[in-house]
Short mmCIF file of C-alpha atoms in Angstrom, two decimals:
data_model
loop_
_atom_site.label_atom_id
_atom_site.label_comp_id
_atom_site.label_asym_id
_atom_site.label_seq_id
_atom_site.Cartn_x
_atom_site.Cartn_y
_atom_site.Cartn_z
CA MET Z 1 -12.27 -5.60 33.96
CA ASN Z 2 -9.84 -8.47 33.32
CA ILE Z 3 -9.71 -7.54 29.65
CA GLU Z 4 -8.96 -3.92 30.56
CA LYS Z 5 -6.18 -5.02 32.92
CA LEU Z 6 -4.75 -7.23 30.21
CA GLN Z 7 -4.78 -4.29 27.80
CA LEU Z 8 -3.14 -2.00 30.38
CA LYS Z 9 -0.53 -4.66 31.09
CA SER Z 10 0.24 -4.98 27.39
CA VAL Z 11 0.60 -1.19 27.04
CA MET Z 12 2.81 -1.12 30.13
CA CYS Z 13 5.10 -3.88 28.84
CA ILE Z 14 5.41 -2.19 25.43
CA LEU Z 15 6.24 1.16 27.02
CA ILE Z 16 8.83 -0.39 29.35
CA ALA Z 17 10.50 -2.02 26.36
CA ILE Z 18 10.45 1.24 24.37
CA CYS Z 19 11.73 3.19 27.37
CA ALA Z 20 14.58 0.72 27.89
CA ILE Z 21 15.55 0.78 24.21
CA VAL Z 22 15.51 4.58 24.07
CA GLN Z 23 17.65 4.81 27.20
CA ILE Z 24 20.17 2.33 25.80
CA VAL Z 25 20.36 4.38 22.59
CA LEU Z 26 20.87 7.55 24.68
CA ILE Z 27 23.66 5.88 26.66
CA VAL Z 28 25.44 4.83 23.47
CA HIS Z 29 24.99 8.28 21.90
CA PHE Z 30 26.17 10.26 24.92
CA TRP Z 31 28.81 7.80 26.13
CA GLY Z 32 31.80 9.71 27.49
CA VAL Z 33 30.35 13.16 26.76
CA PRO Z 34 31.70 15.88 29.12
CA GLN Z 35 29.16 16.80 31.78
CA SER Z 36 28.47 20.21 33.27
CA SER Z 37 26.72 21.65 36.34
CA ASP Z 38 26.79 19.55 39.53
CA SER Z 39 27.46 16.35 37.58
CA GLY Z 40 30.66 17.73 36.11
CA LEU Z 41 31.82 18.86 39.55
CA TYR Z 42 31.09 15.46 41.13
CA ILE Z 43 33.16 13.76 38.42
CA SER Z 44 35.99 16.27 38.85
CA MET Z 45 36.04 15.76 42.63
CA ALA Z 46 36.07 11.97 42.23
CA GLN Z 47 38.88 12.07 39.67
CA LYS Z 48 40.97 14.31 41.92
CA CYS Z 49 40.60 11.91 44.85
CA PHE Z 50 41.32 8.92 42.61
CA VAL Z 51 44.58 10.43 41.33
CA ILE Z 52 45.74 11.20 44.87
CA GLY Z 53 44.65 7.75 46.02
CA GLU Z 54 42.20 8.81 48.73
CA TRP Z 55 38.47 8.70 49.38
CA TYR Z 56 36.27 11.79 49.67
CA PRO Z 57 36.58 13.98 51.64
CA MET Z 58 40.35 14.27 51.79
CA ASN Z 59 42.48 16.50 54.02
CA ALA Z 60 42.62 18.93 51.11
CA ASP Z 61 38.83 19.32 51.37
CA ILE Z 62 38.86 20.64 54.94
CA TYR Z 63 39.09 24.22 53.65
CA SER Z 64 36.55 23.76 50.86
CA ASN Z 65 33.20 25.54 51.03
CA TYR Z 66 31.34 22.39 52.06
CA ILE Z 67 31.39 18.60 51.88
CA TRP Z 68 29.13 17.71 49.01
CA ALA Z 69 27.25 14.42 48.48
CA PRO Z 70 30.13 12.35 49.92
CA GLY Z 71 28.36 9.03 49.36
CA PHE Z 72 27.88 9.69 45.66
CA VAL Z 73 31.39 11.06 45.08
CA ASN Z 74 32.80 7.93 46.74
CA PHE Z 75 30.55 5.81 44.50
CA LEU Z 76 32.22 7.48 41.51
CA ILE Z 77 35.66 6.91 43.05
CA LEU Z 78 34.79 3.24 43.48
CA GLN Z 79 33.88 3.06 39.79
CA LEU Z 80 37.23 4.60 38.90
CA LYS Z 81 39.07 2.09 41.09
CA ILE Z 82 37.25 -0.91 39.62
CA PHE Z 83 36.66 0.11 35.99
CA GLY Z 84 39.02 3.06 35.47
CA THR Z 85 36.15 5.23 34.23
CA VAL Z 86 32.88 6.83 35.40
CA ASN Z 87 31.19 6.28 32.03
CA LEU Z 88 29.56 3.13 33.39
CA ASN Z 89 27.61 5.32 35.81
CA MET Z 90 25.01 5.69 33.05
CA ILE Z 91 24.52 1.92 33.06
CA PHE Z 92 24.21 1.85 36.84
CA ASN Z 93 21.62 4.63 36.60
CA PHE Z 94 19.77 2.66 33.94
CA LEU Z 95 19.58 -0.42 36.17
CA MET Z 96 18.55 1.60 39.22
CA ASN Z 97 15.92 3.38 37.15
CA LEU Z 98 14.40 0.00 36.28
CA GLY Z 99 14.49 -0.82 39.98
CA ILE Z 100 12.59 2.40 40.78
CA LEU Z 101 10.04 1.47 38.12
CA ILE Z 102 9.45 -1.88 39.82
CA GLU Z 103 9.12 -0.15 43.19
CA VAL Z 104 6.56 2.33 41.83
CA TYR Z 105 4.56 -0.66 40.58
CA TYR Z 106 4.86 -2.34 43.97
CA LEU Z 107 3.67 0.75 45.87
CA GLY Z 108 0.81 1.29 43.43
CA LYS Z 109 -0.35 -2.29 43.96
CA LYS Z 110 0.11 -2.22 47.74
CA PHE Z 111 -1.50 1.12 48.54
CA PHE Z 112 -4.07 1.26 45.71
CA SER Z 113 -4.72 -1.54 43.22
CA LYS Z 114 -3.08 -3.51 40.44
CA ARG Z 115 -4.79 -1.24 37.92
CA VAL Z 116 -3.32 1.85 39.55
CA ALA Z 117 0.08 0.14 39.56
CA LEU Z 118 -0.16 -0.49 35.80
CA ILE Z 119 -1.21 3.10 35.07
CA SER Z 120 1.57 4.43 37.34
CA VAL Z 121 4.24 2.57 35.38
CA ILE Z 122 2.77 3.84 32.10
CA LEU Z 123 2.94 7.43 33.34
CA TYR Z 124 6.46 6.90 34.67
CA CYS Z 125 7.63 5.64 31.28
CA LEU Z 126 6.16 8.66 29.47
CA LEU Z 127 7.99 11.31 31.54
CA TYR Z 128 10.85 13.02 29.70
CA SER Z 129 12.92 13.39 32.87
CA ASN Z 130 12.81 9.65 33.51
CA PHE Z 131 14.36 9.06 30.08
CA MET Z 132 17.14 11.60 30.51
CA VAL Z 133 17.90 11.26 34.22
CA ILE Z 134 20.07 8.18 33.67
CA LEU Z 135 22.68 10.17 31.73
CA PRO Z 136 24.06 12.73 34.23
CA ALA Z 137 26.37 11.68 37.05
CA GLY Z 138 23.97 13.10 39.64
CA THR Z 139 22.62 12.03 43.01
CA GLU Z 140 19.01 11.87 41.83
CA VAL Z 141 18.74 8.24 40.70
CA PRO Z 142 20.93 6.54 43.34
CA PHE Z 143 19.35 8.59 46.14
CA LEU Z 144 15.80 7.73 45.10
CA PHE Z 145 16.68 4.08 44.47
CA LEU Z 146 18.24 3.67 47.92
CA SER Z 147 15.51 5.65 49.72
CA LEU Z 148 12.61 4.01 47.90
CA SER Z 149 14.13 0.54 48.32
CA GLY Z 150 14.40 1.13 52.06
CA PHE Z 151 10.83 2.42 52.16
CA CYS Z 152 9.45 -0.52 50.17
CA LEU Z 153 11.25 -3.01 52.42
CA THR Z 154 9.79 -1.31 55.49
CA VAL Z 155 6.18 -1.34 54.26
CA SER Z 156 6.36 -4.88 52.87
CA LYS Z 157 5.56 -8.02 54.89
CA PRO Z 158 7.49 -7.61 58.17
CA HIS Z 159 10.78 -9.48 58.42
CA TYR Z 160 13.79 -8.50 60.50
CA LEU Z 161 16.28 -9.06 57.69
CA LYS Z 162 14.25 -6.63 55.56
CA PHE Z 163 14.37 -4.02 58.32
CA ILE Z 164 18.14 -4.45 58.71
CA LEU Z 165 18.68 -3.99 54.99
CA ALA Z 166 16.31 -0.99 54.96
CA GLY Z 167 18.31 0.66 57.74
CA ILE Z 168 21.55 0.20 55.79
CA LEU Z 169 19.95 1.56 52.60
CA PHE Z 170 18.64 4.63 54.46
CA ALA Z 171 22.13 5.29 55.86
CA LEU Z 172 23.68 5.07 52.38
CA ALA Z 173 20.97 7.36 50.96
CA ASN Z 174 21.67 9.85 53.75
CA TRP Z 175 25.35 9.75 52.74
CA MET Z 176 24.18 11.19 49.42
CA ARG Z 177 21.34 13.51 50.49
CA PRO Z 178 20.19 14.36 54.04
CA LEU Z 179 16.49 14.47 53.06
CA VAL Z 180 16.25 10.70 53.43
CA ILE Z 181 15.04 11.60 56.92
CA ILE Z 182 11.58 12.07 55.40
CA PHE Z 183 11.50 8.54 53.98
CA LEU Z 184 12.64 7.26 57.37
CA PHE Z 185 10.01 9.27 59.25
CA VAL Z 186 7.16 8.04 57.03
CA SER Z 187 8.46 4.47 57.33
CA LEU Z 188 8.43 4.69 61.12
CA LEU Z 189 4.95 6.21 61.05
CA TYR Z 190 3.77 3.31 58.90
CA LEU Z 191 5.14 0.83 61.44
CA LEU Z 192 3.45 2.74 64.25
CA ILE Z 193 0.06 2.83 62.51
CA ASN Z 194 0.28 -0.89 61.81
CA LYS Z 195 1.28 -1.60 65.43
CA THR Z 196 4.49 -3.36 64.50
CA ARG Z 197 6.50 -4.99 67.28
CA ILE Z 198 9.14 -2.90 69.03
CA LEU Z 199 11.89 -5.20 67.72
CA SER Z 200 11.08 -3.98 64.20
CA TYR Z 201 12.04 -0.42 65.14
CA ILE Z 202 15.29 -1.66 66.69
CA THR Z 203 16.26 -3.77 63.67
CA LEU Z 204 15.54 -0.79 61.39
CA LEU Z 205 17.21 1.98 63.38
CA LEU Z 206 20.20 0.16 64.88
CA PRO Z 207 21.83 -0.76 61.53
CA LEU Z 208 21.17 2.79 60.32
CA ILE Z 209 22.86 4.31 63.38
CA ILE Z 210 25.79 1.89 63.16
CA CYS Z 211 26.33 2.67 59.46
CA VAL Z 212 26.13 6.42 60.06
CA PHE Z 213 28.64 6.08 62.91
CA ILE Z 214 31.04 4.01 60.77
CA ILE Z 215 30.85 6.55 57.93
CA GLY Z 216 31.34 9.50 60.29
CA LYS Z 217 34.11 7.85 62.30
CA THR Z 218 36.01 6.79 59.18
CA THR Z 219 35.85 10.35 57.85
CA LYS Z 220 36.99 11.73 61.20
CA ASN Z 221 39.98 9.39 61.16
CA ASN Z 222 40.87 10.77 57.72
CA ILE Z 223 40.25 14.51 58.11
CA GLY Z 224 39.54 15.10 61.80
CA HIS Z 225 35.84 15.92 61.31
CA PHE Z 226 32.89 13.60 61.93
CA VAL Z 227 31.10 13.86 58.56
CA TYR Z 228 28.39 11.40 57.56
CA GLN Z 229 26.40 13.51 55.07
CA SER Z 230 26.56 16.71 53.01
CA THR Z 231 27.31 19.93 54.90
CA THR Z 232 25.64 22.26 52.39
CA SER Z 233 22.71 23.44 54.52
CA GLY Z 234 24.28 26.78 55.48
CA PHE Z 235 25.23 27.59 51.89
CA ASN Z 236 21.83 26.53 50.54
CA LEU Z 237 20.08 28.66 53.17
CA ILE Z 238 22.10 31.85 52.68
CA MET Z 239 21.39 31.71 48.92
CA THR Z 240 17.74 32.32 49.69
CA ALA Z 241 18.15 34.54 52.77
CA ASN Z 242 19.74 37.72 51.47
CA ASP Z 243 18.63 40.98 49.87
CA GLU Z 244 19.28 39.79 46.30
CA ALA Z 245 17.69 36.35 46.69
CA TYR Z 246 15.01 35.20 44.24
CA GLY Z 247 14.66 31.67 45.62
CA GLY Z 248 16.88 29.82 43.17
CA ILE Z 249 20.52 28.74 43.07
CA GLU Z 250 23.03 31.63 43.02
CA ALA Z 251 26.31 29.91 43.82
CA HIS Z 252 28.29 32.43 41.77
CA LEU Z 253 27.63 35.12 44.40
CA ILE Z 254 30.12 33.40 46.65
CA HIS Z 255 32.79 35.36 44.75
CA ASP Z 256 30.94 38.71 44.92
CA SER Z 257 32.39 40.78 47.76
CA THR Z 258 29.11 42.73 48.06
CA SER Z 259 27.04 39.57 48.58
CA ALA Z 260 26.02 37.93 51.85
CA LEU Z 261 27.48 34.72 50.45
CA TYR Z 262 30.97 36.18 50.32
CA ILE Z 263 33.34 35.37 53.19
CA LYS Z 264 36.61 37.26 53.36
CA ASP Z 265 39.68 35.02 53.51
CA SER Z 266 37.38 31.99 53.22
CA GLY Z 267 40.32 29.85 52.16
CA LYS Z 268 41.63 30.04 55.73
CA LEU Z 269 38.37 28.72 57.22
CA THR Z 270 37.22 25.12 57.44
CA PHE Z 271 33.96 23.97 55.86
CA THR Z 272 32.37 23.78 59.32
CA GLN Z 273 33.35 27.38 60.11
CA LYS Z 274 31.95 28.64 56.82
CA ASP Z 275 28.75 26.66 57.30
CA SER Z 276 28.32 28.27 60.71
CA ILE Z 277 28.88 31.78 59.32
CA TRP Z 278 26.34 31.29 56.52
CA LYS Z 279 23.73 29.89 58.90
CA GLN Z 280 24.23 32.74 61.33
CA ARG Z 281 23.92 35.36 58.57
CA ALA Z 282 20.84 33.65 57.14
CA ILE Z 283 19.07 33.44 60.50
CA VAL Z 284 19.76 37.12 61.19
CA TRP Z 285 18.39 38.09 57.76
CA ILE Z 286 15.27 35.93 58.17
CA LYS Z 287 14.55 37.52 61.56
CA GLU Z 288 14.90 40.99 60.02
CA HIS Z 289 12.90 40.16 56.86
CA PRO Z 290 10.27 37.53 57.81
CA GLY Z 291 7.75 38.81 55.25
CA LYS Z 292 10.21 38.62 52.38
CA PHE Z 293 11.35 35.15 53.42
CA ILE Z 294 7.75 33.92 53.54
CA GLY Z 295 7.13 35.46 50.12
CA LEU Z 296 10.20 33.71 48.75
CA TYR Z 297 9.03 30.47 50.36
CA VAL Z 298 5.76 30.65 48.44
CA LYS Z 299 7.60 31.42 45.19
CA LYS Z 300 9.95 28.50 45.77
CA ASN Z 301 7.01 26.10 45.96
CA ILE Z 302 6.10 27.24 42.45
CA GLY Z 303 9.70 27.18 41.24
CA LEU Z 304 10.19 23.65 42.55
CA TYR Z 305 7.41 22.28 40.32
CA ILE Z 306 7.44 24.74 37.43
CA GLU Z 307 8.92 22.32 34.90
CA ASP Z 308 10.51 18.89 34.45
CA SER Z 309 13.09 19.25 31.68
CA TRP Z 310 16.00 19.66 34.10
CA ALA Z 311 17.51 16.19 33.58
CA ASP Z 312 19.14 16.96 30.22
CA ARG Z 313 21.03 20.12 31.23
CA PRO Z 314 24.26 18.49 32.49
CA ILE Z 315 24.47 16.73 29.11
CA LEU Z 316 22.97 19.20 26.62
CA GLY Z 317 23.84 22.40 28.48
CA GLY Z 318 21.62 25.39 29.14
CA GLY Z 319 19.94 26.57 32.31
CA GLY Z 320 16.52 26.94 33.82
CA ALA Z 321 14.36 29.74 32.46
CA VAL Z 322 13.63 31.10 35.94
CA GLY Z 323 17.31 31.50 36.74
CA MET Z 324 18.04 32.97 33.32
CA TYR Z 325 15.24 35.50 33.76
CA ALA Z 326 16.20 36.36 37.33
CA THR Z 327 19.85 37.04 36.52
CA GLY Z 328 18.95 38.91 33.34
CA ASP Z 329 22.00 37.64 31.44
CA VAL Z 330 20.14 36.18 28.46
CA SER Z 331 18.70 37.46 25.21
CA LYS Z 332 14.96 37.48 24.55
CA ASP Z 333 15.28 34.85 21.78
CA ALA Z 334 17.33 32.54 24.00
CA PHE Z 335 14.83 32.92 26.81
CA ILE Z 336 11.87 32.10 24.53
CA SER Z 337 13.77 29.13 23.11
CA ARG Z 338 14.41 27.83 26.62
CA ILE Z 339 10.74 28.26 27.56
CA ILE Z 340 9.66 26.24 24.50
CA HIS Z 341 12.18 23.48 25.31
CA MET Z 342 11.04 23.38 28.92
CA PHE Z 343 7.38 23.20 27.95
CA LEU Z 344 7.80 20.40 25.42
CA GLY Z 345 10.01 18.43 27.82
CA SER Z 346 7.46 18.93 30.60
CA LEU Z 347 4.25 18.25 28.67
CA VAL Z 348 3.54 14.82 30.16
CA TYR Z 349 4.69 16.13 33.53
CA TYR Z 350 2.03 18.88 33.42
CA ILE Z 351 -0.63 16.31 32.53
CA VAL Z 352 0.43 14.15 35.47
CA MET Z 353 0.31 17.19 37.78
CA VAL Z 354 -3.23 18.02 36.63
CA PHE Z 355 -4.46 14.49 37.34
CA PHE Z 356 -2.57 14.53 40.65
CA LEU Z 357 -4.48 17.64 41.74
CA ILE Z 358 -7.76 16.18 40.46
CA SER Z 359 -7.09 13.03 42.44
CA LEU Z 360 -6.36 15.02 45.61
CA TRP Z 361 -9.74 16.67 45.26
CA ILE Z 362 -11.93 13.70 44.38
CA LYS Z 363 -10.14 11.47 46.94
CA ARG Z 364 -9.76 14.15 49.62
CA LYS Z 365 -11.50 11.97 52.22
CA GLU Z 366 -8.62 9.49 51.94
CA ILE Z 367 -5.88 11.99 52.76
CA PHE Z 368 -5.84 10.81 56.37
CA SER Z 369 -5.90 7.13 55.46
CA GLU Z 370 -2.86 4.89 55.09
CA ARG Z 371 -2.51 6.20 51.54
CA GLY Z 372 -2.04 9.64 53.05
CA LEU Z 373 1.39 8.54 54.27
CA LEU Z 374 2.58 8.82 50.68
CA LEU Z 375 1.20 12.36 50.52
CA LEU Z 376 2.99 13.15 53.77
CA LEU Z 377 6.23 12.13 52.09
CA PHE Z 378 5.45 14.36 49.12
CA PHE Z 379 4.39 17.45 51.06
CA ALA Z 380 7.03 17.12 53.79
CA GLY Z 381 9.71 16.80 51.12
CA THR Z 382 8.36 19.89 49.40
CA ALA Z 383 8.10 21.87 52.64
CA ILE Z 384 11.66 21.13 53.73
CA SER Z 385 13.15 21.65 50.26
CA CYS Z 386 11.58 25.12 50.03
CA ILE Z 387 13.33 26.32 53.16
CA PHE Z 388 16.49 26.40 51.06
CA ALA Z 389 17.28 27.56 47.53
CA VAL Z 390 15.40 25.42 45.02
CA THR Z 391 15.66 24.18 41.48
CA PRO Z 392 13.11 21.97 39.65
CA ARG Z 393 15.28 18.86 39.87
CA LEU Z 394 14.79 18.82 43.64
CA HIS Z 395 11.20 17.60 43.20
CA TYR Z 396 12.43 14.36 41.61
CA PRO Z 397 12.71 12.24 44.81
CA TYR Z 398 9.07 12.88 45.73
CA PHE Z 399 7.39 13.02 42.34
CA PHE Z 400 6.67 9.28 42.29
CA VAL Z 401 3.91 10.08 44.81
CA ALA Z 402 2.29 12.47 42.31
CA ILE Z 403 2.50 9.71 39.69
CA LEU Z 404 0.77 7.21 41.98
CA PHE Z 405 -2.05 9.58 42.87
CA ALA Z 406 -2.45 10.75 39.27
CA ALA Z 407 -2.88 7.09 38.32
CA TYR Z 408 -5.41 6.74 41.15
CA GLY Z 409 -7.38 9.68 39.78
CA LEU Z 410 -7.25 8.25 36.28
CA GLU Z 411 -8.53 4.92 37.57
CA HIS Z 412 -11.44 6.72 39.23
CA LEU Z 413 -12.34 8.49 35.99
CA LEU Z 414 -12.05 5.27 33.99
CA ASN Z 415 -14.34 3.52 36.48
CA LYS Z 416 -16.95 6.26 36.14
CA LYS Z 417 -16.76 6.02 32.36
CA THR Z 418 -17.25 2.23 32.56
CA GLU Z 419 -20.25 2.69 34.86
CA LYS Z 420 -21.91 5.06 32.37
CA GLU Z 421 -21.38 2.57 29.57
#
C-alpha cells in the first residue's frame, strides 16, 4: 500500500508540474488577447469605470439592465489602478487555481483518505477546463477559490480566527456570485452535525454580515441603491420562462420587441425596476405553463453537465453546440466541428462523470454520512442553478465534488483489484 501511495504521489507531482508548465505557456501565448463573451464585457465595464475614476457600479449603471458580478468587476478595476492592465488576471487565476488544487487535496484527505486525495488531484490536473479556465477574465476561478477556501476553513480544526476569515471570504464570494449561499449552508450544517460551540456560528456569520453591510452601504452611498451582489436573477429567470425558451442563455432576445425579455423604454427604468418586471413576467408564465417549466428544468440538468469545453470560448471564440442548435444559425459542418471539439475537450470529464456515478452507486449507503455533505453541495448547486437559464460553465463551482467521489470510486475498484491479486 505504501508503495502504491508513493507511486500515486509521484504521478501527482509530475502532473502538477506538467499542468503548471502548460498553463504558464498558455498565459504567455494568449497574453493580452482580446476576450469575448462575459469576460470581454467584464473587462469593458472595468475599463469604463477606471477611465471615469469610479468603482462599480457607478451612477451611470443605475439604468443598466442589471448589476453584474460587482465584486469581480471591482477586482479588475483594482488591477487597473495598481498595474494599469487586466492582463495579470491570468496570473492571479493561475495562483488561485493552484490554491483550489491544494484545497481539493485537503478535502479528499479529510473526508476520504490520502489515497483518494492523490487520485483527486490527478483527475483535476487531467481536466481540459482546469487548464483553460485560468485564461478568461471570468468569475469562475475567484468565486470557487473564495468559496472553497471559506468552506475548508470552516471544516478544518475549529479556531475562531479561521471562522472570521471564512465569513469574510464567503462575503467576498457572494459579491461575485450569489450561489455562495450553498457553501455557507453546508458549512453551517457541518458545524451543527459536529456539535460546534455557538460562538463558532457567531464568529462565522457576524463578519459575513458586517462585510455584506459595508459593501451594500458603500454602494448605496454611491448610487442610492443597497447592492451587495449581482441583481441578475430576474433576467436569468425570464430567459427560461417564456414561450421561446429552450433552457439556455438567450440574452439577445432583450432587443426583440416580440420577446418576453423586451421592456419598452427600458432605458428609463432602473435595474431594480427591470428586475422586478422580469420576475413578475416569469412567475406568471411559470404558473400558466408548469408542465413546460418542469420539462425545461429536466433538460437544463442535462445541459448543465453535457460538456466541459466551455473554458476556452472567451479566448478562442465559438459557442456551445446546444445553443447553436437551438437558435439554428449555424451550418451543419460548423455544428459537427463544434461537437467534435466539445467531445475531445470533455473526454476526461466524461470519464470522471462515469466514475462519479459508479461511486454514488457502490457507496450509496454513505450518502447520509458526513461525506454526504459534499454531495449536498453538488446537488443543491445543481438544483438551484437549473431554476434559471443554464450553460455548462455553471457546473464548474460544484464539479470538484464529482472529482472527489470519482476518486473514491476509483480507490474502491483499485482495492478490489488488489484483494483479488
